[in-house]
Structure formats: C-alpha cells, structure tokens
Amino acid sequence: MLVVGQSASFTKKVTENDINAFAEISGDFNPVHMNEEAGGKSIFGGRIAHGMLSASFISAVLGTYLPGEGTIYLSQNLQFTKPVYIGDEVTAKAEVVEIINPEKGIYKIKTQCFNQKDEMVIDGEAVVKYLN
Amino acid sequence: MLVVGQSASFTKKVTENDINAFAEISGDFNPVHMNEEAGGKSIFGGRIAHGMLSASFISAVLGTYLPGEGTIYLSQNLQFTKPVYIGDEVTAKAEVVEIINPEKGIYKIKTQCFNQKDEMVIDGEAVVKYLN
C-alpha cells in the first residue's frame, strides 16, 4: 500500500547513442533528433532528444522504484515543457498525490522530469494500479 | 497548414531486441518486461513491452509523417488499454481532430495504437505546434 507523499527519483544522462537507439526502436527519425545541422536550424538551436525518450525515465521510476515490480501502468499525461539536449542529465521524479481507490490499488502519481539545471522538461501525472 | 480529418499511420513489430534496448535506454528493467517467467506469473500471462515503447510509435507518426519535420511536441496523454507482447505488430494512428490556434499552428491530434488483431492498446491525444 502506498501513501500520499511517498516519492522516488531516477537520474540518467542522455547520450547520442541513446537517441540513435531510440530512433531505431521507435521509428522516429525526425531530423531534429538525428543530426546537429537540422537541430541547429530549428527553434531548439541544437539536436534534441525525443520527448518520449525522457518520458521513458518516468516509466523507469514507476516500474522499478515507486511502486516498482507489480505496477500496472494505466495512464500517463505529459507536457513537454523544455527540450533535452545530448549530454543533459535528466531526473524523473514520482510522488504519490492521491489514493484514487484503496481496494483496487489505484493511485495518482505526479511525474516530472528535470534537467541538470533543475529546469522542468516534462510535467505530468500517471495513474497506476498496484496491489502488492 | 493541417486540416481536420487528415491522418497517417505507422506500423512496427515489437521484437525482444526492441524491449531489451528500450530497457537499456530508459532504465526500466521491471521483470515483467525482462523475462518470460516474471511476465507469465503476472496478470498479463507473458512478457510484455514497456507501454512507453508502444507510445514511442506515436512519436514516430507525429515526427516523421503527420505533421512530420518541424513538429514541436507540446503534450501527449496516454491510456494503456491492453498489453503488447513480443512479436505483436503495433500500428500507431494519428488524426487531426482540432485546430486549436491557426495563427500559432497549434493542433490537437487523436493518437491511438492498435495490435495486429485491431485491438486498441493505447488511446490518447497529442497537442503539437506546426508552422510549416
């Protein structure tokens, strides 16, 4: 049983290899992710990581730390608030904010990602089921 | 300029290699994704793909087909409605459903993923900015 206020975080550096591998897995070869020139010409001023790559760190927190093994991922909303560049260190934070249904083990979890300058790059919430 | 009703889709088979690589990139090594035994003991009855892996196919549609290059991903919500297993073929579909702000190029796009049995595995909506 989780309690409101319980929290966990996970930090990972985003490498060029990560972005290339994520493009292969996802099929998203948008040039802004794939080469420095296209990134440089874009509004972002440089090659950026896929938003879903940073979002995947939220999956890591929920799936391995809070709640961890046994978590069933019901929903997630994501606001991509700032770009993430190669070499950025992203910290995904999860905090239980509401027990939606204690019998069914349904929880609302605030999920946010920050870069190494503590700027929020993703804001959002997840709903998970966890009966352990 | 996009018009309401415009749509695109992208299909990809989910392999064991994809799941292993996604775990490395994301840091999500939840056993339900990593080994058949843990998956078999879970409510899912088998090893399943990370929800965010299937969600990444939405990123592929938006980033490479509709709207494509120049897309700025503002937000995404995801409901994970069914599990995706190794070998499943997932089709991500995107359809423009609302022009939120024509001057700023802000659009709401319905984003859904289906498996090879045409069962919906992800439901949701994205908001993107696209000025091309």
PDB file of C-alpha atoms in Angstrom:
ATOM      1  CA  MET A   1       0.000   0.000   0.000  1.00  0.00           C
ATOM      2  CA  LEU A   2       1.356   3.383  -0.983  1.00  0.00           C
ATOM      3  CA  VAL A   3       0.855   6.576   0.977  1.00  0.00           C
ATOM      4  CA  VAL A   4       0.386  10.140  -0.234  1.00  0.00           C
ATOM      5  CA  GLY A   5       3.696  11.992  -0.256  1.00  0.00           C
ATOM      6  CA  GLN A   6       5.827   8.911  -0.910  1.00  0.00           C
ATOM      7  CA  SER A   7       8.367   9.736  -3.614  1.00  0.00           C
ATOM      8  CA  ALA A   8      11.276   8.386  -5.654  1.00  0.00           C
ATOM      9  CA  SER A   9      13.538   9.580  -8.435  1.00  0.00           C
ATOM     10  CA  PHE A  10      15.815   8.260 -11.155  1.00  0.00           C
ATOM     11  CA  THR A  11      18.572  10.142 -12.995  1.00  0.00           C
ATOM     12  CA  LYS A  12      20.123   9.294 -16.361  1.00  0.00           C
ATOM     13  CA  LYS A  13      22.351  11.119 -18.801  1.00  0.00           C
ATOM     14  CA  VAL A  14      21.030  11.271 -22.369  1.00  0.00           C
ATOM     15  CA  THR A  15      23.751  10.218 -24.801  1.00  0.00           C
ATOM     16  CA  GLU A  16      23.959  10.378 -28.590  1.00  0.00           C
ATOM     17  CA  ASN A  17      23.836   6.560 -28.575  1.00  0.00           C
ATOM     18  CA  ASP A  18      20.583   6.645 -26.596  1.00  0.00           C
ATOM     19  CA  ILE A  19      18.999   8.970 -29.158  1.00  0.00           C
ATOM     20  CA  ASN A  20      20.176   6.841 -32.090  1.00  0.00           C
ATOM     21  CA  ALA A  21      18.923   3.650 -30.434  1.00  0.00           C
ATOM     22  CA  PHE A  22      15.603   5.271 -29.531  1.00  0.00           C
ATOM     23  CA  ALA A  23      15.149   6.303 -33.184  1.00  0.00           C
ATOM     24  CA  GLU A  24      15.723   2.686 -34.267  1.00  0.00           C
ATOM     25  CA  ILE A  25      13.235   1.292 -31.737  1.00  0.00           C
ATOM     26  CA  SER A  26      10.546   3.913 -32.246  1.00  0.00           C
ATOM     27  CA  GLY A  27      10.965   4.585 -35.948  1.00  0.00           C
ATOM     28  CA  ASP A  28      11.129   8.322 -35.194  1.00  0.00           C
ATOM     29  CA  PHE A  29      13.971   9.610 -37.378  1.00  0.00           C
ATOM     30  CA  ASN A  30      12.819  13.247 -37.329  1.00  0.00           C
ATOM     31  CA  PRO A  31      15.993  15.187 -38.379  1.00  0.00           C
ATOM     32  CA  VAL A  32      15.858  17.423 -35.290  1.00  0.00           C
ATOM     33  CA  HIS A  33      16.775  14.277 -33.299  1.00  0.00           C
ATOM     34  CA  MET A  34      19.164  12.785 -35.847  1.00  0.00           C
ATOM     35  CA  ASN A  35      21.622  15.477 -36.875  1.00  0.00           C
ATOM     36  CA  GLU A  36      23.195  18.564 -35.397  1.00  0.00           C
ATOM     37  CA  GLU A  37      22.595  20.682 -38.507  1.00  0.00           C
ATOM     38  CA  ALA A  38      18.816  20.138 -38.584  1.00  0.00           C
ATOM     39  CA  GLY A  39      18.698  20.687 -34.821  1.00  0.00           C
ATOM     40  CA  GLY A  40      20.750  23.864 -35.132  1.00  0.00           C
ATOM     41  CA  LYS A  41      18.373  25.306 -37.728  1.00  0.00           C
ATOM     42  CA  SER A  42      15.316  24.503 -35.601  1.00  0.00           C
ATOM     43  CA  ILE A  43      13.754  26.602 -32.857  1.00  0.00           C
ATOM     44  CA  PHE A  44      15.759  24.472 -30.386  1.00  0.00           C
ATOM     45  CA  GLY A  45      19.182  25.582 -31.668  1.00  0.00           C
ATOM     46  CA  GLY A  46      20.644  22.084 -31.442  1.00  0.00           C
ATOM     47  CA  ARG A  47      19.989  18.382 -31.778  1.00  0.00           C
ATOM     48  CA  ILE A  48      17.425  17.311 -29.182  1.00  0.00           C
ATOM     49  CA  ALA A  49      16.301  14.030 -27.623  1.00  0.00           C
ATOM     50  CA  HIS A  50      12.886  12.615 -28.427  1.00  0.00           C
ATOM     51  CA  GLY A  51      10.376  13.793 -25.804  1.00  0.00           C
ATOM     52  CA  MET A  52       9.316  10.189 -25.330  1.00  0.00           C
ATOM     53  CA  LEU A  53      12.906   9.244 -24.508  1.00  0.00           C
ATOM     54  CA  SER A  54      12.887  11.491 -21.445  1.00  0.00           C
ATOM     55  CA  ALA A  55       9.346  10.304 -20.706  1.00  0.00           C
ATOM     56  CA  SER A  56      10.686   6.749 -20.618  1.00  0.00           C
ATOM     57  CA  PHE A  57      12.619   7.666 -17.450  1.00  0.00           C
ATOM     58  CA  ILE A  58       9.228   8.110 -15.774  1.00  0.00           C
ATOM     59  CA  SER A  59       8.483   4.520 -16.773  1.00  0.00           C
ATOM     60  CA  ALA A  60      11.762   3.546 -15.079  1.00  0.00           C
ATOM     61  CA  VAL A  61      10.813   5.218 -11.788  1.00  0.00           C
ATOM     62  CA  LEU A  62       7.318   3.732 -11.755  1.00  0.00           C
ATOM     63  CA  GLY A  63       8.391   0.279 -12.954  1.00  0.00           C
ATOM     64  CA  THR A  64      11.429  -0.178 -10.747  1.00  0.00           C
ATOM     65  CA  TYR A  65      11.212   2.159  -7.731  1.00  0.00           C
ATOM     66  CA  LEU A  66       7.766   3.534  -6.941  1.00  0.00           C
ATOM     67  CA  PRO A  67       5.636   1.456  -6.890  1.00  0.00           C
ATOM     68  CA  GLY A  68       8.145  -0.948  -8.581  1.00  0.00           C
ATOM     69  CA  GLU A  69       7.580  -4.579  -9.570  1.00  0.00           C
ATOM     70  CA  GLY A  70       3.895  -5.396  -9.957  1.00  0.00           C
ATOM     71  CA  THR A  71       2.939  -1.912 -11.159  1.00  0.00           C
ATOM     72  CA  ILE A  72       0.269  -1.788 -13.839  1.00  0.00           C
ATOM     73  CA  TYR A  73       0.565   1.398 -15.878  1.00  0.00           C
ATOM     74  CA  LEU A  74      -2.945   2.697 -16.577  1.00  0.00           C
ATOM     75  CA  SER A  75      -2.347   6.175 -17.944  1.00  0.00           C
ATOM     76  CA  GLN A  76       0.147   8.987 -18.282  1.00  0.00           C
ATOM     77  CA  ASN A  77      -0.094  12.570 -19.380  1.00  0.00           C
ATOM     78  CA  LEU A  78       2.935  14.527 -20.452  1.00  0.00           C
ATOM     79  CA  GLN A  79       3.599  18.202 -21.106  1.00  0.00           C
ATOM     80  CA  PHE A  80       6.926  18.707 -22.857  1.00  0.00           C
ATOM     81  CA  THR A  81       7.983  21.996 -21.294  1.00  0.00           C
ATOM     82  CA  LYS A  82      11.613  22.306 -22.444  1.00  0.00           C
ATOM     83  CA  PRO A  83      13.915  20.487 -24.889  1.00  0.00           C
ATOM     84  CA  VAL A  84      16.522  17.953 -23.719  1.00  0.00           C
ATOM     85  CA  TYR A  85      19.929  18.068 -25.441  1.00  0.00           C
ATOM     86  CA  ILE A  86      22.662  15.434 -25.835  1.00  0.00           C
ATOM     87  CA  GLY A  87      24.621  15.242 -22.594  1.00  0.00           C
ATOM     88  CA  ASP A  88      21.777  16.538 -20.431  1.00  0.00           C
ATOM     89  CA  GLU A  89      21.210  14.682 -17.184  1.00  0.00           C
ATOM     90  CA  VAL A  90      17.520  14.091 -16.662  1.00  0.00           C
ATOM     91  CA  THR A  91      15.971  13.304 -13.285  1.00  0.00           C
ATOM     92  CA  ALA A  92      12.497  11.776 -13.314  1.00  0.00           C
ATOM     93  CA  LYS A  93      10.607  12.292 -10.046  1.00  0.00           C
ATOM     94  CA  ALA A  94       7.480  10.471  -8.946  1.00  0.00           C
ATOM     95  CA  GLU A  95       5.309  11.378  -5.958  1.00  0.00           C
ATOM     96  CA  VAL A  96       2.076   9.752  -4.827  1.00  0.00           C
ATOM     97  CA  VAL A  97      -0.511  12.546  -4.759  1.00  0.00           C
ATOM     98  CA  GLU A  98      -3.831  10.691  -4.445  1.00  0.00           C
ATOM     99  CA  ILE A  99      -5.187   7.306  -3.479  1.00  0.00           C
ATOM    100  CA  ILE A 100      -7.940   7.021  -6.059  1.00  0.00           C
ATOM    101  CA  ASN A 101      -9.253   3.615  -4.966  1.00  0.00           C
ATOM    102  CA  PRO A 102      -7.628   1.861  -1.989  1.00  0.00           C
ATOM    103  CA  GLU A 103      -9.328  -1.542  -2.571  1.00  0.00           C
ATOM    104  CA  LYS A 104      -8.327  -1.703  -6.210  1.00  0.00           C
ATOM    105  CA  GLY A 105      -4.910  -0.154  -5.501  1.00  0.00           C
ATOM    106  CA  ILE A 106      -5.357   2.750  -7.912  1.00  0.00           C
ATOM    107  CA  TYR A 107      -3.039   5.720  -7.322  1.00  0.00           C
ATOM    108  CA  LYS A 108      -2.385   9.074  -8.965  1.00  0.00           C
ATOM    109  CA  ILE A 109       1.302   9.897  -9.165  1.00  0.00           C
ATOM    110  CA  LYS A 110       2.798  13.275 -10.036  1.00  0.00           C
ATOM    111  CA  THR A 111       5.556  12.665 -12.581  1.00  0.00           C
ATOM    112  CA  GLN A 112       8.034  15.367 -13.524  1.00  0.00           C
ATOM    113  CA  CYS A 113      11.414  15.425 -15.233  1.00  0.00           C
ATOM    114  CA  PHE A 114      14.146  17.998 -14.640  1.00  0.00           C
ATOM    115  CA  ASN A 115      17.464  18.701 -16.367  1.00  0.00           C
ATOM    116  CA  GLN A 116      20.792  19.247 -14.573  1.00  0.00           C
ATOM    117  CA  LYS A 117      19.932  22.971 -14.193  1.00  0.00           C
ATOM    118  CA  ASP A 118      16.775  21.919 -12.314  1.00  0.00           C
ATOM    119  CA  GLU A 119      14.585  23.216 -15.162  1.00  0.00           C
ATOM    120  CA  MET A 120      11.416  21.187 -15.643  1.00  0.00           C
ATOM    121  CA  VAL A 121      11.476  19.448 -19.027  1.00  0.00           C
ATOM    122  CA  ILE A 122       8.359  17.292 -18.558  1.00  0.00           C
ATOM    123  CA  ASP A 123       5.338  17.842 -16.340  1.00  0.00           C
ATOM    124  CA  GLY A 124       2.523  15.367 -15.892  1.00  0.00           C
ATOM    125  CA  GLU A 125       0.688  12.705 -13.939  1.00  0.00           C
ATOM    126  CA  ALA A 126       0.384   8.948 -14.085  1.00  0.00           C
ATOM    127  CA  VAL A 127      -2.325   6.614 -12.846  1.00  0.00           C
ATOM    128  CA  VAL A 128      -1.132   3.171 -11.786  1.00  0.00           C
ATOM    129  CA  LYS A 129      -2.590   0.049 -10.253  1.00  0.00           C
ATOM    130  CA  TYR A 130      -0.529  -1.606  -7.535  1.00  0.00           C
ATOM    131  CA  LEU A 131      -1.887  -4.312  -5.283  1.00  0.00           C
ATOM    132  CA  ASN A 132       1.295  -5.610  -3.586  1.00  0.00           C
TER     133      ASN A 132
ATOM    134  CA  MET B   1      -1.355  24.042 -42.532  1.00  0.00           C
ATOM    135  CA  LEU B   2      -3.101  20.893 -41.388  1.00  0.00           C
ATOM    136  CA  VAL B   3      -6.800  20.206 -41.822  1.00  0.00           C
ATOM    137  CA  VAL B   4      -9.205  18.366 -39.536  1.00  0.00           C
ATOM    138  CA  GLY B   5      -9.560  14.734 -40.613  1.00  0.00           C
ATOM    139  CA  GLN B   6      -6.035  14.460 -42.047  1.00  0.00           C
ATOM    140  CA  SER B   7      -4.497  11.198 -40.836  1.00  0.00           C
ATOM    141  CA  ALA B   8      -1.415   8.985 -41.004  1.00  0.00           C
ATOM    142  CA  SER B   9      -0.240   5.728 -39.501  1.00  0.00           C
ATOM    143  CA  PHE B  10       2.939   3.791 -38.804  1.00  0.00           C
ATOM    144  CA  THR B  11       3.274   0.056 -38.107  1.00  0.00           C
ATOM    145  CA  LYS B  12       6.140  -1.723 -36.369  1.00  0.00           C
ATOM    146  CA  LYS B  13       6.650  -5.197 -34.953  1.00  0.00           C
ATOM    147  CA  VAL B  14       7.850  -5.275 -31.335  1.00  0.00           C
ATOM    148  CA  THR B  15      10.826  -7.615 -31.004  1.00  0.00           C
ATOM    149  CA  GLU B  16      12.644  -8.974 -27.970  1.00  0.00           C
ATOM    150  CA  ASN B  17      15.648  -6.878 -29.045  1.00  0.00           C
ATOM    151  CA  ASP B  18      13.486  -3.740 -29.030  1.00  0.00           C
ATOM    152  CA  ILE B  19      12.364  -4.441 -25.475  1.00  0.00           C
ATOM    153  CA  ASN B  20      15.919  -5.145 -24.286  1.00  0.00           C
ATOM    154  CA  ALA B  21      17.220  -1.980 -25.962  1.00  0.00           C
ATOM    155  CA  PHE B  22      14.342   0.090 -24.564  1.00  0.00           C
ATOM    156  CA  ALA B  23      15.173  -1.164 -21.051  1.00  0.00           C
ATOM    157  CA  GLU B  24      18.799  -0.046 -21.516  1.00  0.00           C
ATOM    158  CA  ILE B  25      17.823   3.422 -22.775  1.00  0.00           C
ATOM    159  CA  SER B  26      15.064   4.054 -20.245  1.00  0.00           C
ATOM    160  CA  GLY B  27      16.489   2.268 -17.217  1.00  0.00           C
ATOM    161  CA  ASP B  28      13.184   0.415 -16.813  1.00  0.00           C
ATOM    162  CA  PHE B  29      14.205  -3.169 -16.048  1.00  0.00           C
ATOM    163  CA  ASN B  30      10.880  -4.163 -14.464  1.00  0.00           C
ATOM    164  CA  PRO B  31      10.933  -8.003 -14.586  1.00  0.00           C
ATOM    165  CA  VAL B  32       7.568  -8.147 -16.397  1.00  0.00           C
ATOM    166  CA  HIS B  33       9.404  -6.668 -19.385  1.00  0.00           C
ATOM    167  CA  MET B  34      12.677  -8.539 -18.942  1.00  0.00           C
ATOM    168  CA  ASN B  35      11.863 -12.220 -18.509  1.00  0.00           C
ATOM    169  CA  GLU B  36       9.210 -14.648 -19.597  1.00  0.00           C
ATOM    170  CA  GLU B  37       8.851 -16.197 -16.140  1.00  0.00           C
ATOM    171  CA  ALA B  38       8.028 -12.916 -14.366  1.00  0.00           C
ATOM    172  CA  GLY B  39       5.691 -11.992 -17.212  1.00  0.00           C
ATOM    173  CA  GLY B  40       3.990 -15.383 -17.032  1.00  0.00           C
ATOM    174  CA  LYS B  41       3.331 -15.009 -13.311  1.00  0.00           C
ATOM    175  CA  SER B  42       1.875 -11.508 -13.784  1.00  0.00           C
ATOM    176  CA  ILE B  43      -1.695 -10.549 -14.638  1.00  0.00           C
ATOM    177  CA  PHE B  44      -0.521 -10.310 -18.273  1.00  0.00           C
ATOM    178  CA  GLY B  45       0.388 -14.010 -18.590  1.00  0.00           C
ATOM    179  CA  GLY B  46       3.567 -13.280 -20.537  1.00  0.00           C
ATOM    180  CA  ARG B  47       6.477 -10.932 -21.040  1.00  0.00           C
ATOM    181  CA  ILE B  48       5.162  -7.543 -22.206  1.00  0.00           C
ATOM    182  CA  ALA B  49       6.629  -4.485 -23.882  1.00  0.00           C
ATOM    183  CA  HIS B  50       7.003  -1.249 -21.957  1.00  0.00           C
ATOM    184  CA  GLY B  51       3.912   0.921 -22.510  1.00  0.00           C
ATOM    185  CA  MET B  52       6.201   3.802 -23.447  1.00  0.00           C
ATOM    186  CA  LEU B  53       7.782   1.667 -26.168  1.00  0.00           C
ATOM    187  CA  SER B  54       4.453   1.403 -27.989  1.00  0.00           C
ATOM    188  CA  ALA B  55       3.841   5.078 -27.199  1.00  0.00           C
ATOM    189  CA  SER B  56       7.090   5.891 -28.981  1.00  0.00           C
ATOM    190  CA  PHE B  57       5.456   4.810 -32.255  1.00  0.00           C
ATOM    191  CA  ILE B  58       3.112   7.784 -31.824  1.00  0.00           C
ATOM    192  CA  SER B  59       6.226   9.955 -31.684  1.00  0.00           C
ATOM    193  CA  ALA B  60       7.279   8.339 -34.996  1.00  0.00           C
ATOM    194  CA  VAL B  61       3.986   9.196 -36.710  1.00  0.00           C
ATOM    195  CA  LEU B  62       3.982  12.781 -35.450  1.00  0.00           C
ATOM    196  CA  GLY B  63       7.691  13.368 -36.013  1.00  0.00           C
ATOM    197  CA  THR B  64       8.007  11.832 -39.455  1.00  0.00           C
ATOM    198  CA  TYR B  65       4.561  11.678 -41.137  1.00  0.00           C
ATOM    199  CA  LEU B  66       1.900  13.953 -39.670  1.00  0.00           C
ATOM    200  CA  PRO B  67       2.830  16.755 -39.253  1.00  0.00           C
ATOM    201  CA  GLY B  68       6.430  15.498 -39.829  1.00  0.00           C
ATOM    202  CA  GLU B  69       9.645  17.557 -39.800  1.00  0.00           C
ATOM    203  CA  GLY B  70       9.216  20.816 -37.912  1.00  0.00           C
ATOM    204  CA  THR B  71       6.703  19.402 -35.436  1.00  0.00           C
ATOM    205  CA  ILE B  72       7.023  20.681 -31.877  1.00  0.00           C
ATOM    206  CA  TYR B  73       5.574  18.177 -29.426  1.00  0.00           C
ATOM    207  CA  LEU B  74       3.698  20.099 -26.736  1.00  0.00           C
ATOM    208  CA  SER B  75       1.785  17.401 -24.890  1.00  0.00           C
ATOM    209  CA  GLN B  76       0.564  13.835 -25.009  1.00  0.00           C
ATOM    210  CA  ASN B  77      -1.844  11.833 -22.941  1.00  0.00           C
ATOM    211  CA  LEU B  78      -1.846   8.071 -22.983  1.00  0.00           C
ATOM    212  CA  GLN B  79      -4.237   5.436 -21.683  1.00  0.00           C
ATOM    213  CA  PHE B  80      -2.658   1.993 -21.754  1.00  0.00           C
ATOM    214  CA  THR B  81      -5.699  -0.114 -22.573  1.00  0.00           C
ATOM    215  CA  LYS B  82      -4.138  -3.526 -23.364  1.00  0.00           C
ATOM    216  CA  PRO B  83      -0.702  -5.137 -23.036  1.00  0.00           C
ATOM    217  CA  VAL B  84       1.646  -5.546 -26.022  1.00  0.00           C
ATOM    218  CA  TYR B  85       3.563  -8.841 -26.266  1.00  0.00           C
ATOM    219  CA  ILE B  86       6.785  -9.766 -28.088  1.00  0.00           C
ATOM    220  CA  GLY B  87       6.005 -10.275 -31.761  1.00  0.00           C
ATOM    221  CA  ASP B  88       2.924  -8.042 -31.742  1.00  0.00           C
ATOM    222  CA  GLU B  89       2.628  -5.665 -34.647  1.00  0.00           C
ATOM    223  CA  VAL B  90       1.577  -2.238 -33.424  1.00  0.00           C
ATOM    224  CA  THR B  91       0.015   0.401 -35.651  1.00  0.00           C
ATOM    225  CA  ALA B  92       0.057   3.970 -34.362  1.00  0.00           C
ATOM    226  CA  LYS B  93      -2.594   6.169 -35.942  1.00  0.00           C
ATOM    227  CA  ALA B  94      -2.756   9.950 -35.824  1.00  0.00           C
ATOM    228  CA  GLU B  95      -5.684  12.093 -36.928  1.00  0.00           C
ATOM    229  CA  VAL B  96      -6.041  15.859 -36.728  1.00  0.00           C
ATOM    230  CA  VAL B  97      -9.190  16.491 -34.690  1.00  0.00           C
ATOM    231  CA  GLU B  98      -8.989  20.192 -33.850  1.00  0.00           C
ATOM    232  CA  ILE B  99      -7.236  23.352 -34.975  1.00  0.00           C
ATOM    233  CA  ILE B 100      -6.676  24.937 -31.577  1.00  0.00           C
ATOM    234  CA  ASN B 101      -4.923  28.087 -32.826  1.00  0.00           C
ATOM    235  CA  PRO B 102      -4.439  28.582 -36.579  1.00  0.00           C
ATOM    236  CA  GLU B 103      -2.013  31.545 -36.273  1.00  0.00           C
ATOM    237  CA  LYS B 104       0.258  29.754 -33.836  1.00  0.00           C
ATOM    238  CA  GLY B 105      -0.158  26.419 -35.646  1.00  0.00           C
ATOM    239  CA  ILE B 106      -1.463  24.553 -32.604  1.00  0.00           C
ATOM    240  CA  TYR B 107      -3.334  21.326 -33.362  1.00  0.00           C
ATOM    241  CA  LYS B 108      -4.984  18.562 -31.348  1.00  0.00           C
ATOM    242  CA  ILE B 109      -4.296  15.125 -32.779  1.00  0.00           C
ATOM    243  CA  LYS B 110      -6.061  11.912 -31.806  1.00  0.00           C
ATOM    244  CA  THR B 111      -3.365   9.276 -31.259  1.00  0.00           C
ATOM    245  CA  GLN B 112      -4.225   5.609 -30.912  1.00  0.00           C
ATOM    246  CA  CYS B 113      -2.272   2.363 -31.178  1.00  0.00           C
ATOM    247  CA  PHE B 114      -3.699  -0.998 -32.251  1.00  0.00           C
ATOM    248  CA  ASN B 115      -2.261  -4.519 -32.279  1.00  0.00           C
ATOM    249  CA  GLN B 116      -2.471  -6.939 -35.230  1.00  0.00           C
ATOM    250  CA  LYS B 117      -5.914  -8.083 -34.001  1.00  0.00           C
ATOM    251  CA  ASP B 118      -7.088  -4.461 -34.289  1.00  0.00           C
ATOM    252  CA  GLU B 119      -7.451  -4.227 -30.503  1.00  0.00           C
ATOM    253  CA  MET B 120      -6.673  -0.778 -29.141  1.00  0.00           C
ATOM    254  CA  VAL B 121      -3.590  -0.901 -26.913  1.00  0.00           C
ATOM    255  CA  ILE B 122      -3.168   2.855 -26.393  1.00  0.00           C
ATOM    256  CA  ASP B 123      -5.729   5.628 -26.561  1.00  0.00           C
ATOM    257  CA  GLY B 124      -4.926   9.307 -26.257  1.00  0.00           C
ATOM    258  CA  GLU B 125      -4.383  12.740 -27.730  1.00  0.00           C
ATOM    259  CA  ALA B 126      -1.403  14.905 -28.574  1.00  0.00           C
ATOM    260  CA  VAL B 127      -1.078  18.647 -28.938  1.00  0.00           C
ATOM    261  CA  VAL B 128       1.557  19.815 -31.415  1.00  0.00           C
ATOM    262  CA  LYS B 129       2.806  23.069 -32.860  1.00  0.00           C
ATOM    263  CA  TYR B 130       3.488  23.087 -36.576  1.00  0.00           C
ATOM    264  CA  LEU B 131       4.094  26.254 -38.555  1.00  0.00           C
ATOM    265  CA  ASN B 132       5.371  24.891 -41.902  1.00  0.00           C
TER     266      ASN B 132
END
